[in-house]
PDB file of C-alpha atoms in Angstrom:
ATOM      1  CA  MET A   1     116.057  89.210 116.155  1.00  0.00           C
ATOM      2  CA  ASN A   2     113.331  86.584 116.022  1.00  0.00           C
ATOM      3  CA  LYS A   3     111.067  87.340 113.104  1.00  0.00           C
ATOM      4  CA  ARG A   4     107.498  86.146 113.439  1.00  0.00           C
ATOM      5  CA  GLN A   5     105.899  84.403 110.535  1.00  0.00           C
ATOM      6  CA  PHE A   6     102.753  86.084 109.144  1.00  0.00           C
ATOM      7  CA  ARG A   7      99.805  83.780 109.678  1.00  0.00           C
ATOM      8  CA  GLY A   8      96.828  85.820 108.956  1.00  0.00           C
ATOM      9  CA  ALA A   9      94.642  88.806 109.787  1.00  0.00           C
ATOM     10  CA  LEU A  10      91.113  89.121 110.979  1.00  0.00           C
ATOM     11  CA  PHE A  11      89.013  91.976 109.537  1.00  0.00           C
ATOM     12  CA  ASP A  12      85.498  92.980 110.239  1.00  0.00           C
ATOM     13  CA  LEU A  13      83.937  93.067 106.794  1.00  0.00           C
ATOM     14  CA  ASP A  14      80.979  95.475 107.291  1.00  0.00           C
ATOM     15  CA  GLY A  15      82.367  99.079 107.069  1.00  0.00           C
ATOM     16  CA  VAL A  16      85.993  98.037 107.394  1.00  0.00           C
ATOM     17  CA  VAL A  17      86.659  95.981 104.304  1.00  0.00           C
ATOM     18  CA  PHE A  18      83.447  96.820 102.385  1.00  0.00           C
ATOM     19  CA  ASP A  19      82.029 100.346 102.311  1.00  0.00           C
ATOM     20  CA  THR A  20      78.487  99.383 103.356  1.00  0.00           C
ATOM     21  CA  GLU A  21      77.680 102.147 105.743  1.00  0.00           C
ATOM     22  CA  PRO A  22      76.296 104.606 103.238  1.00  0.00           C
ATOM     23  CA  GLN A  23      73.939 101.971 101.889  1.00  0.00           C
ATOM     24  CA  TYR A  24      72.728 101.005 105.367  1.00  0.00           C
ATOM     25  CA  THR A  25      72.190 104.748 106.095  1.00  0.00           C
ATOM     26  CA  ILE A  26      69.892 104.989 103.125  1.00  0.00           C
ATOM     27  CA  PHE A  27      68.081 101.714 104.072  1.00  0.00           C
ATOM     28  CA  TRP A  28      67.469 102.774 107.737  1.00  0.00           C
ATOM     29  CA  GLY A  29      66.625 106.286 106.613  1.00  0.00           C
ATOM     30  CA  ASN A  30      63.780 104.820 104.511  1.00  0.00           C
ATOM     31  CA  GLN A  31      62.451 102.640 107.417  1.00  0.00           C
ATOM     32  CA  PHE A  32      62.421 105.691 109.833  1.00  0.00           C
ATOM     33  CA  LYS A  33      60.676 107.835 107.191  1.00  0.00           C
ATOM     34  CA  GLU A  34      57.874 105.191 107.061  1.00  0.00           C
ATOM     35  CA  TYR A  35      57.484 104.396 110.676  1.00  0.00           C
ATOM     36  CA  TYR A  36      58.375 107.749 112.127  1.00  0.00           C
ATOM     37  CA  PRO A  37      57.076 110.281 109.655  1.00  0.00           C
ATOM     38  CA  GLY A  38      58.452 113.770 110.275  1.00  0.00           C
ATOM     39  CA  SER A  39      61.508 112.539 112.011  1.00  0.00           C
ATOM     40  CA  HIS A  40      64.884 113.781 110.739  1.00  0.00           C
ATOM     41  CA  GLU A  41      68.142 111.818 110.469  1.00  0.00           C
ATOM     42  CA  MET A  42      67.149 109.115 112.928  1.00  0.00           C
ATOM     43  CA  GLU A  43      69.230 106.716 110.841  1.00  0.00           C
ATOM     44  CA  LYS A  44      72.288 108.508 112.226  1.00  0.00           C
ATOM     45  CA  LEU A  45      71.282 107.702 115.803  1.00  0.00           C
ATOM     46  CA  ILE A  46      71.546 103.969 115.363  1.00  0.00           C
ATOM     47  CA  LYS A  47      75.183 103.835 114.130  1.00  0.00           C
ATOM     48  CA  GLY A  48      77.033 101.097 116.026  1.00  0.00           C
ATOM     49  CA  GLN A  49      73.867  99.431 117.398  1.00  0.00           C
ATOM     50  CA  THR A  50      72.918  95.838 116.778  1.00  0.00           C
ATOM     51  CA  LEU A  51      69.727  94.897 115.002  1.00  0.00           C
ATOM     52  CA  VAL A  52      68.281  93.699 118.343  1.00  0.00           C
ATOM     53  CA  GLU A  53      68.986  97.140 119.891  1.00  0.00           C
ATOM     54  CA  ILE A  54      67.489  98.956 117.023  1.00  0.00           C
ATOM     55  CA  TYR A  55      64.312  96.739 117.143  1.00  0.00           C
ATOM     56  CA  ASP A  56      63.991  97.004 120.925  1.00  0.00           C
ATOM     57  CA  LYS A  57      64.340 100.812 120.949  1.00  0.00           C
ATOM     58  CA  TYR A  58      62.547 101.888 117.805  1.00  0.00           C
ATOM     59  CA  PHE A  59      60.521  98.976 116.354  1.00  0.00           C
ATOM     60  CA  PRO A  60      59.249  96.875 119.323  1.00  0.00           C
ATOM     61  CA  ASP A  61      56.158  95.554 117.331  1.00  0.00           C
ATOM     62  CA  PRO A  62      57.022  92.050 116.297  1.00  0.00           C
ATOM     63  CA  SER A  63      55.042  92.363 113.045  1.00  0.00           C
ATOM     64  CA  VAL A  64      57.040  95.509 112.107  1.00  0.00           C
ATOM     65  CA  GLN A  65      60.278  93.675 112.962  1.00  0.00           C
ATOM     66  CA  GLU A  66      59.326  90.801 110.661  1.00  0.00           C
ATOM     67  CA  GLU A  67      58.576  93.258 107.820  1.00  0.00           C
ATOM     68  CA  ILE A  68      61.840  95.153 108.305  1.00  0.00           C
ATOM     69  CA  THR A  69      63.729  91.994 108.466  1.00  0.00           C
ATOM     70  CA  ARG A  70      62.228  90.842 105.140  1.00  0.00           C
ATOM     71  CA  ARG A  71      63.170  94.068 103.590  1.00  0.00           C
ATOM     72  CA  LEU A  72      66.671  93.974 105.121  1.00  0.00           C
ATOM     73  CA  ASP A  73      67.221  90.470 103.665  1.00  0.00           C
ATOM     74  CA  ARG A  74      66.201  91.663 100.169  1.00  0.00           C
ATOM     75  CA  PHE A  75      68.227  94.853 100.494  1.00  0.00           C
ATOM     76  CA  GLU A  76      71.409  92.858 101.539  1.00  0.00           C
ATOM     77  CA  ASP A  77      70.922  90.420  98.628  1.00  0.00           C
ATOM     78  CA  GLU A  78      71.230  93.388  96.265  1.00  0.00           C
ATOM     79  CA  MET A  79      73.837  95.341  98.097  1.00  0.00           C
ATOM     80  CA  GLN A  80      77.029  96.516  96.452  1.00  0.00           C
ATOM     81  CA  PHE A  81      80.235  95.297  98.153  1.00  0.00           C
ATOM     82  CA  GLU A  82      82.991  97.785  97.178  1.00  0.00           C
ATOM     83  CA  TYR A  83      86.146  97.989  99.149  1.00  0.00           C
ATOM     84  CA  VAL A  84      86.541 100.877 101.534  1.00  0.00           C
ATOM     85  CA  ARG A  85      88.988 103.364  99.979  1.00  0.00           C
ATOM     86  CA  GLY A  86      92.599 102.437 100.864  1.00  0.00           C
ATOM     87  CA  PHE A  87      91.872  98.922 102.106  1.00  0.00           C
ATOM     88  CA  GLU A  88      93.585  97.108  99.286  1.00  0.00           C
ATOM     89  CA  ASP A  89      96.691  99.192  99.501  1.00  0.00           C
ATOM     90  CA  PHE A  90      96.721  98.663 103.280  1.00  0.00           C
ATOM     91  CA  VAL A  91      96.643  94.813 102.847  1.00  0.00           C
ATOM     92  CA  LYS A  92      99.280  94.774 100.085  1.00  0.00           C
ATOM     93  CA  ASN A  93     101.667  97.201 101.781  1.00  0.00           C
ATOM     94  CA  ASP A  94     101.310  96.742 105.516  1.00  0.00           C
ATOM     95  CA  LYS A  95     104.305  94.791 106.966  1.00  0.00           C
ATOM     96  CA  ARG A  96     103.428  94.847 110.632  1.00  0.00           C
ATOM     97  CA  ASP A  97     102.391  91.842 112.647  1.00  0.00           C
ATOM     98  CA  ALA A  98      98.845  90.605 112.001  1.00  0.00           C
ATOM     99  CA  GLY A  99      96.143  92.170 114.129  1.00  0.00           C
ATOM    100  CA  THR A 100      92.433  92.562 114.306  1.00  0.00           C
ATOM    101  CA  ALA A 101      90.977  95.575 112.447  1.00  0.00           C
ATOM    102  CA  THR A 102      87.575  96.835 113.361  1.00  0.00           C
ATOM    103  CA  ARG A 103      85.813  99.971 112.227  1.00  0.00           C
ATOM    104  CA  ALA A 104      86.972 101.786 115.300  1.00  0.00           C
ATOM    105  CA  ALA A 105      90.571 100.890 114.475  1.00  0.00           C
ATOM    106  CA  ALA A 106      90.744 100.655 110.716  1.00  0.00           C
ATOM    107  CA  PRO A 107      93.524 102.778 109.534  1.00  0.00           C
ATOM    108  CA  TRP A 108      92.266 103.178 105.924  1.00  0.00           C
ATOM    109  CA  THR A 109      88.871 104.573 106.942  1.00  0.00           C
ATOM    110  CA  GLY A 110      90.162 107.425 109.162  1.00  0.00           C
ATOM    111  CA  TYR A 111      87.106 107.325 111.304  1.00  0.00           C
ATOM    112  CA  ALA A 112      85.409 105.310 113.986  1.00  0.00           C
ATOM    113  CA  ALA A 113      81.854 104.076 114.363  1.00  0.00           C
ATOM    114  CA  GLY A 114      79.511 106.984 114.310  1.00  0.00           C
ATOM    115  CA  GLY A 115      81.809 108.994 111.999  1.00  0.00           C
ATOM    116  CA  HIS A 116      84.087 110.357 114.771  1.00  0.00           C
ATOM    117  CA  ARG A 117      87.681 110.797 113.376  1.00  0.00           C
ATOM    118  CA  HIS A 118      90.560 109.463 115.366  1.00  0.00           C
ATOM    119  CA  ALA A 119      94.174 108.460 114.934  1.00  0.00           C
ATOM    120  CA  PRO A 120      94.405 105.261 112.917  1.00  0.00           C
ATOM    121  CA  GLN A 121      95.686 102.090 114.581  1.00  0.00           C
ATOM    122  CA  VAL A 122      95.804  98.357 114.207  1.00  0.00           C
ATOM    123  CA  MET A 123      94.841  96.353 117.345  1.00  0.00           C
ATOM    124  CA  LYS A 124      97.134  93.365 118.028  1.00  0.00           C
ATOM    125  CA  GLY A 125      95.783  90.117 119.338  1.00  0.00           C
ATOM    126  CA  SER A 126      92.328  88.944 120.008  1.00  0.00           C
ATOM    127  CA  PRO A 127      89.604  91.537 120.460  1.00  0.00           C
ATOM    128  CA  LEU A 128      88.085  89.059 122.968  1.00  0.00           C
ATOM    129  CA  ALA A 129      91.271  88.904 125.034  1.00  0.00           C
ATOM    130  CA  SER A 130      91.206  92.675 125.504  1.00  0.00           C
ATOM    131  CA  LYS A 131      87.535  92.639 126.486  1.00  0.00           C
ATOM    132  CA  ARG A 132      88.304  89.861 128.970  1.00  0.00           C
ATOM    133  CA  LEU A 133      91.152  92.013 130.440  1.00  0.00           C
ATOM    134  CA  LYS A 134      88.802  94.961 130.922  1.00  0.00           C
ATOM    135  CA  VAL A 135      86.258  92.838 132.610  1.00  0.00           C
ATOM    136  CA  ARG A 136      89.028  91.340 134.879  1.00  0.00           C
ATOM    137  CA  GLU A 137      90.253  94.830 135.679  1.00  0.00           C
ATOM    138  CA  ARG A 138      86.721  96.006 136.670  1.00  0.00           C
ATOM    139  CA  LYS A 139      86.233  92.964 138.932  1.00  0.00           C
ATOM    140  CA  ASN A 140      89.645  93.613 140.628  1.00  0.00           C
ATOM    141  CA  LYS A 141      88.621  97.348 141.308  1.00  0.00           C
ATOM    142  CA  ARG A 142      85.477  96.078 143.104  1.00  0.00           C
ATOM    143  CA  ARG A 143      87.454  93.951 145.514  1.00  0.00           C
TER     144      ARG A 143
END
């Protein structure tokens, strides 16, 4: 049997390696309380969205975007970067081939983006390769 030599692994840091989600939830909750007084738990609606998507949908005013960006920069400078529970053990003990772990597939978190639980898994290969394959499959279906 041909054994592969371990070369490395690629991990998404935010929410997979470091437990940052609770901190971002507080940050965005404060922004929504200020700009959308009376709203409830809007910070939960933005899980998994990019900053551009959040700005486009909820904060379209460029001056508001600039202010939130300043706050976000300060916030991230002071953020705590603690490992997600179980990550260190996973790295020390996992003997499978290297893969790409994202929040949606991080076995040690036990949940996917948006807090939906699922069976843990490690994705093998490049995340871009699987995305390219899906695009190719959609193009082939159209033909």
